[in-house]
């Protein structure tokens, strides 16, 4: 079993920055990918960024490239999402996921076995 604890959500103004954290604990040895997903009202759940927990390689959805950075602290089993130049459309409930999967399907929500509780990000003008 893997537990994921998220933190860092909050309210920011458009153009501002925010950093989300996801701390993993429990049986994490089989986890090879972690990711951030988001769900906004009226929109489908969508992948934001993915990271290989073993190599550190990161991958991004087109709509956040150049603005967001995903990283990991392997020793602490923690993944971060640094969000910059935030836009109104970034407002959503952000979820952290973890699992044993492959890069080819890493942007699919059903590739992840474990999930955090979600943390709200609200961007205002």
Coordinates of N, CA and C in Angstrom, one line a residue:
X1 N 0.8 -1.2 0.0 CA 0.0 0.0 0.0 C 0.9 1.2 0.0
X2 N 0.5 2.2 -0.8 CA 1.2 3.5 -0.8 C 0.2 4.6 -0.4
X3 N 0.7 5.5 0.4 CA -0.1 6.7 0.8 C 0.6 7.9 0.2
X4 N -0.3 8.8 -0.3 CA 0.2 10.1 -0.9 C -0.4 11.2 -0.1
X5 N 0.4 12.2 0.3 CA -0.1 13.3 1.0 C 0.3 14.6 0.3
X6 N -0.7 15.3 -0.1 CA -0.4 16.5 -0.9 C -0.5 17.8 0.0
X7 N 0.2 18.8 -0.5 CA 0.2 20.1 0.2 C 0.6 21.2 -0.8
X8 N 0.3 22.4 -0.5 CA 0.7 23.5 -1.3 C -0.4 24.2 -2.1
X9 N -1.6 23.7 -2.1 CA -2.7 24.3 -2.8 C -3.1 25.6 -2.2
X10 N -3.8 26.4 -2.9 CA -4.2 27.7 -2.4 C -4.7 28.6 -3.5
X11 N -4.8 29.9 -3.2 CA -5.3 30.9 -4.1 C -4.2 31.8 -4.5
X12 N -4.1 32.1 -5.8 CA -3.1 33.0 -6.3 C -3.7 33.9 -7.4
X13 N -3.0 35.0 -7.7 CA -3.4 35.8 -8.8 C -2.8 35.4 -10.1
X14 N -3.5 35.6 -11.2 CA -3.0 35.3 -12.5 C -1.6 35.9 -12.7
X15 N -0.7 35.0 -13.2 CA 0.7 35.5 -13.4 C 1.6 35.1 -12.3
X16 N 1.0 34.6 -11.2 CA 1.7 34.2 -10.0 C 2.2 32.8 -10.1
X17 N 2.8 32.4 -8.9 CA 3.4 31.0 -8.9 C 2.9 30.3 -7.6
X18 N 3.0 29.0 -7.7 CA 2.6 28.1 -6.6 C 3.4 26.8 -6.7
X19 N 3.8 26.2 -5.6 CA 4.4 24.9 -5.6 C 3.6 23.9 -4.9
X20 N 3.3 22.8 -5.5 CA 2.6 21.7 -4.9 C 3.6 20.6 -4.5
X21 N 3.3 19.9 -3.4 CA 4.1 18.8 -3.0 C 3.3 17.6 -2.8
X22 N 3.9 16.4 -3.1 CA 3.2 15.1 -2.9 C 4.2 14.2 -2.3
X23 N 4.0 13.8 -1.0 CA 4.9 13.0 -0.3 C 4.3 11.5 -0.3
X24 N 5.1 10.6 -0.7 CA 4.7 9.2 -0.8 C 5.3 8.4 0.4
X25 N 4.5 7.5 0.9 CA 5.0 6.6 2.0 C 4.4 5.2 1.8
X26 N 4.9 4.3 2.6 CA 4.4 2.9 2.5 C 5.3 2.1 1.5
X27 N 4.6 1.2 0.8 CA 5.3 0.3 -0.1 C 5.5 0.9 -1.5
X28 N 6.6 1.7 -1.6 CA 6.8 2.5 -2.8 C 7.9 1.9 -3.7
X29 N 8.4 0.8 -3.4 CA 9.5 0.2 -4.2 C 9.2 -0.1 -5.6
X30 N 7.9 -0.4 -5.8 CA 7.5 -0.8 -7.2 C 7.0 0.4 -8.0
X31 N 6.9 1.6 -7.4 CA 6.5 2.8 -8.1 C 7.6 3.3 -9.0
X32 N 7.2 3.5 -10.3 CA 8.2 4.0 -11.2 C 7.8 5.3 -11.9
X33 N 6.5 5.6 -11.8 CA 6.1 6.9 -12.3 C 5.1 7.6 -11.3
X34 N 5.3 8.9 -11.2 CA 4.3 9.7 -10.5 C 3.9 10.8 -11.4
X35 N 2.7 11.3 -11.1 CA 2.1 12.3 -12.0 C 1.2 13.3 -11.3
X36 N 1.0 14.4 -11.9 CA 0.0 15.3 -11.4 C -1.1 15.4 -12.5
X37 N -2.4 15.2 -12.0 CA -3.6 15.4 -12.8 C -4.4 16.5 -12.2
X38 N -5.3 17.0 -13.0 CA -6.2 18.1 -12.5 C -7.6 17.9 -13.1
X39 N -8.6 18.4 -12.3 CA -10.0 18.3 -12.7 C -10.7 19.6 -12.4
X40 N -11.1 20.3 -13.4 CA -11.8 21.5 -13.3 C -13.3 21.3 -13.5
X41 N -14.2 22.1 -12.9 CA -15.6 21.9 -13.2 C -16.0 22.0 -14.6
X42 N -16.7 21.0 -15.1 CA -17.1 21.0 -16.5 C -16.1 20.5 -17.5
X43 N -14.9 20.1 -17.0 CA -13.9 19.6 -17.8 C -13.5 18.2 -17.4
X44 N -12.9 17.4 -18.3 CA -12.4 16.1 -17.9 C -11.1 16.1 -17.1
X45 N -10.9 15.1 -16.4 CA -9.7 14.9 -15.7 C -8.5 14.8 -16.7
X46 N -7.5 15.6 -16.5 CA -6.4 15.6 -17.5 C -5.0 15.6 -16.8
X47 N -4.1 14.9 -17.5 CA -2.7 14.8 -17.0 C -2.0 16.2 -17.2
X48 N -1.3 16.6 -16.2 CA -0.5 17.8 -16.3 C 1.0 17.5 -16.5
X49 N 1.5 16.7 -15.7 CA 3.0 16.4 -15.8 C 3.2 15.0 -15.2
X50 N 4.3 14.3 -15.8 CA 4.6 13.0 -15.4 C 6.1 12.9 -15.1
X51 N 6.6 12.2 -14.1 CA 8.0 12.0 -13.9 C 8.3 10.6 -13.6
X52 N 9.4 10.1 -14.2 CA 10.0 8.8 -13.8 C 10.7 8.9 -12.5
X53 N 10.2 8.2 -11.5 CA 10.8 8.3 -10.2 C 12.2 7.7 -10.1
X54 N 12.6 6.9 -11.1 CA 13.9 6.3 -11.1 C 14.9 7.0 -11.9
X55 N 14.5 7.5 -13.1 CA 15.5 8.3 -13.9 C 15.4 9.8 -13.7
X56 N 14.3 10.3 -13.2 CA 14.1 11.7 -13.0 C 13.6 12.4 -14.3
X57 N 13.4 11.7 -15.4 CA 12.9 12.3 -16.6 C 11.5 12.8 -16.5
X58 N 11.2 13.9 -17.0 CA 9.9 14.6 -16.9 C 9.3 14.8 -18.2
X59 N 7.9 14.8 -18.2 CA 7.1 14.9 -19.4 C 5.9 15.8 -19.0
X60 N 5.5 16.6 -20.0 CA 4.5 17.6 -19.8 C 3.4 17.6 -20.8
X61 N 2.2 18.0 -20.4 CA 1.1 18.3 -21.3 C 1.5 19.6 -22.0
X62 N 1.0 19.7 -23.2 CA 1.4 20.9 -24.0 C 0.9 22.2 -23.4
X63 N -0.2 22.2 -22.7 CA -0.7 23.4 -22.2 C 0.0 24.0 -21.0
X64 N 1.0 23.2 -20.4 CA 1.8 23.7 -19.3 C 3.3 23.8 -19.6
X65 N 3.7 23.4 -20.8 CA 5.1 23.4 -21.2 C 5.7 24.8 -21.1
X66 N 6.8 25.0 -20.5 CA 7.4 26.3 -20.3 C 6.9 27.1 -19.1
X67 N 5.9 26.6 -18.4 CA 5.3 27.2 -17.2 C 5.5 26.4 -16.0
X68 N 5.3 25.1 -16.1 CA 5.3 24.2 -15.0 C 6.5 23.3 -15.0
X69 N 7.0 22.9 -13.8 CA 8.1 22.0 -13.7 C 7.8 20.9 -12.7
X70 N 8.0 19.7 -13.1 CA 7.8 18.6 -12.1 C 9.2 18.1 -11.7
X71 N 9.4 17.8 -10.5 CA 10.6 17.3 -10.0 C 10.4 16.3 -8.9
X72 N 11.5 15.6 -8.5 CA 11.3 14.7 -7.4 C 12.5 14.7 -6.5
X73 N 12.3 14.5 -5.2 CA 13.3 14.3 -4.2 C 13.3 12.8 -3.9
X74 N 14.1 12.0 -4.5 CA 14.1 10.6 -4.4 C 14.3 10.1 -2.9
X75 N 15.2 10.7 -2.2 CA 15.4 10.3 -0.8 C 14.2 10.4 0.0
X76 N 13.4 11.4 -0.2 CA 12.2 11.7 0.6 C 10.9 11.2 -0.1
X77 N 11.0 10.6 -1.2 CA 9.9 10.1 -2.0 C 8.8 11.2 -2.2
X78 N 9.3 12.3 -2.5 CA 8.4 13.5 -2.7 C 8.5 14.0 -4.1
X79 N 7.4 14.3 -4.7 CA 7.3 14.9 -6.0 C 6.7 16.3 -5.9
X80 N 7.2 17.2 -6.7 CA 6.8 18.6 -6.6 C 6.3 19.1 -8.0
X81 N 5.4 20.0 -8.0 CA 5.0 20.7 -9.2 C 5.1 22.2 -9.0
X82 N 6.1 22.8 -9.6 CA 6.3 24.2 -9.6 C 5.5 24.8 -10.7
X83 N 4.5 25.7 -10.4 CA 3.6 26.3 -11.3 C 3.9 27.7 -11.4
X84 N 4.2 28.2 -12.6 CA 4.5 29.6 -12.8 C 3.6 30.2 -13.9
X85 N 3.5 31.5 -13.9 CA 2.7 32.2 -14.9 C 1.3 31.6 -14.9
X86 N 0.7 31.5 -13.8 CA -0.6 30.8 -13.7 C -1.6 31.6 -14.4
X87 N -2.5 30.8 -15.0 CA -3.7 31.4 -15.8 C -5.0 31.0 -15.1
X88 N -6.0 31.7 -15.4 CA -7.3 31.4 -14.8 C -7.7 30.0 -15.1
X89 N -7.4 29.5 -16.3 CA -7.8 28.1 -16.7 C -7.0 27.1 -16.0
X90 N -6.0 27.4 -15.2 CA -5.3 26.5 -14.4 C -6.0 26.1 -13.1
X91 N -7.1 26.9 -12.8 CA -7.9 26.6 -11.6 C -8.5 25.2 -11.7
X92 N -8.2 24.4 -10.7 CA -8.7 23.0 -10.7 C -8.3 22.3 -9.4
X93 N -8.9 21.2 -9.2 CA -8.5 20.3 -8.1 C -7.3 19.4 -8.6
X94 N -6.2 19.6 -8.0 CA -5.0 18.9 -8.5 C -4.7 17.6 -7.7
X95 N -4.5 16.5 -8.4 CA -4.3 15.2 -7.8 C -2.9 14.7 -8.1
X96 N -2.3 14.0 -7.1 CA -1.1 13.3 -7.3 C -1.3 11.8 -7.4
X97 N -0.7 11.2 -8.4 CA -0.9 9.8 -8.6 C 0.5 9.1 -8.6
X98 N 0.5 7.8 -8.3 CA 1.7 7.0 -8.3 C 1.3 5.6 -8.8
X99 N 2.3 4.9 -9.5 CA 2.0 3.6 -9.9 C 3.2 3.0 -10.6
X100 N 3.0 1.7 -11.0 CA 4.0 1.0 -11.8 C 3.4 0.9 -13.2
X101 N 4.0 1.7 -14.1 CA 3.4 1.8 -15.5 C 4.5 2.0 -16.5
X102 N 4.2 2.3 -17.7 CA 5.1 2.6 -18.8 C 4.9 4.0 -19.3
X103 N 5.9 4.5 -19.9 CA 5.8 5.9 -20.5 C 4.7 6.0 -21.5
X104 N 4.5 5.0 -22.3 CA 3.5 5.1 -23.3 C 2.1 5.3 -22.8
X105 N 1.8 4.9 -21.6 CA 0.4 5.1 -21.0 C 0.4 6.0 -19.8
X106 N 1.6 6.6 -19.5 CA 1.7 7.4 -18.3 C 0.8 8.6 -18.2
X107 N 0.2 9.1 -19.3 CA -0.7 10.2 -19.2 C -2.1 9.8 -19.1
X108 N -2.4 8.5 -18.8 CA -3.7 8.0 -18.6 C -3.9 7.8 -17.1
X109 N -5.1 8.3 -16.6 CA -5.3 8.2 -15.2 C -5.4 6.8 -14.7
X110 N -5.9 5.9 -15.5 CA -6.1 4.5 -15.1 C -4.8 3.7 -15.0
X111 N -3.7 4.4 -15.3 CA -2.3 3.8 -15.2 C -1.8 3.9 -13.7
X112 N -2.5 4.6 -12.9 CA -2.0 4.9 -11.5 C -2.9 4.2 -10.5
X113 N -2.2 3.5 -9.6 CA -2.9 2.7 -8.6 C -3.2 3.6 -7.3
X114 N -2.4 4.5 -7.0 CA -2.5 5.3 -5.8 C -2.7 6.7 -6.1
X115 N -3.6 7.4 -5.2 CA -3.9 8.8 -5.4 C -3.9 9.5 -4.1
X116 N -3.6 10.8 -4.2 CA -3.7 11.7 -3.1 C -5.2 12.2 -3.0
X117 N -5.4 13.0 -2.0 CA -6.8 13.4 -1.7 C -7.2 14.6 -2.6
X118 N -6.2 15.2 -3.3 CA -6.5 16.4 -4.1 C -6.3 17.7 -3.4
X119 N -5.7 18.7 -4.0 CA -5.5 20.0 -3.4 C -6.0 21.0 -4.4
X120 N -6.7 22.0 -3.9 CA -7.4 23.0 -4.7 C -6.4 24.1 -5.1
X121 N -6.4 24.4 -6.3 CA -5.7 25.6 -6.8 C -6.7 26.5 -7.5
X122 N -6.7 27.8 -7.0 CA -7.6 28.7 -7.5 C -6.8 30.0 -8.0
X123 N -7.0 30.3 -9.3 CA -6.3 31.4 -9.8 C -7.3 32.5 -10.1
X124 N -7.1 33.7 -9.6 CA -8.0 34.8 -9.8 C -7.3 35.9 -10.6
X125 N -8.2 36.8 -11.2 CA -7.7 37.9 -11.9 C -7.6 39.2 -11.0

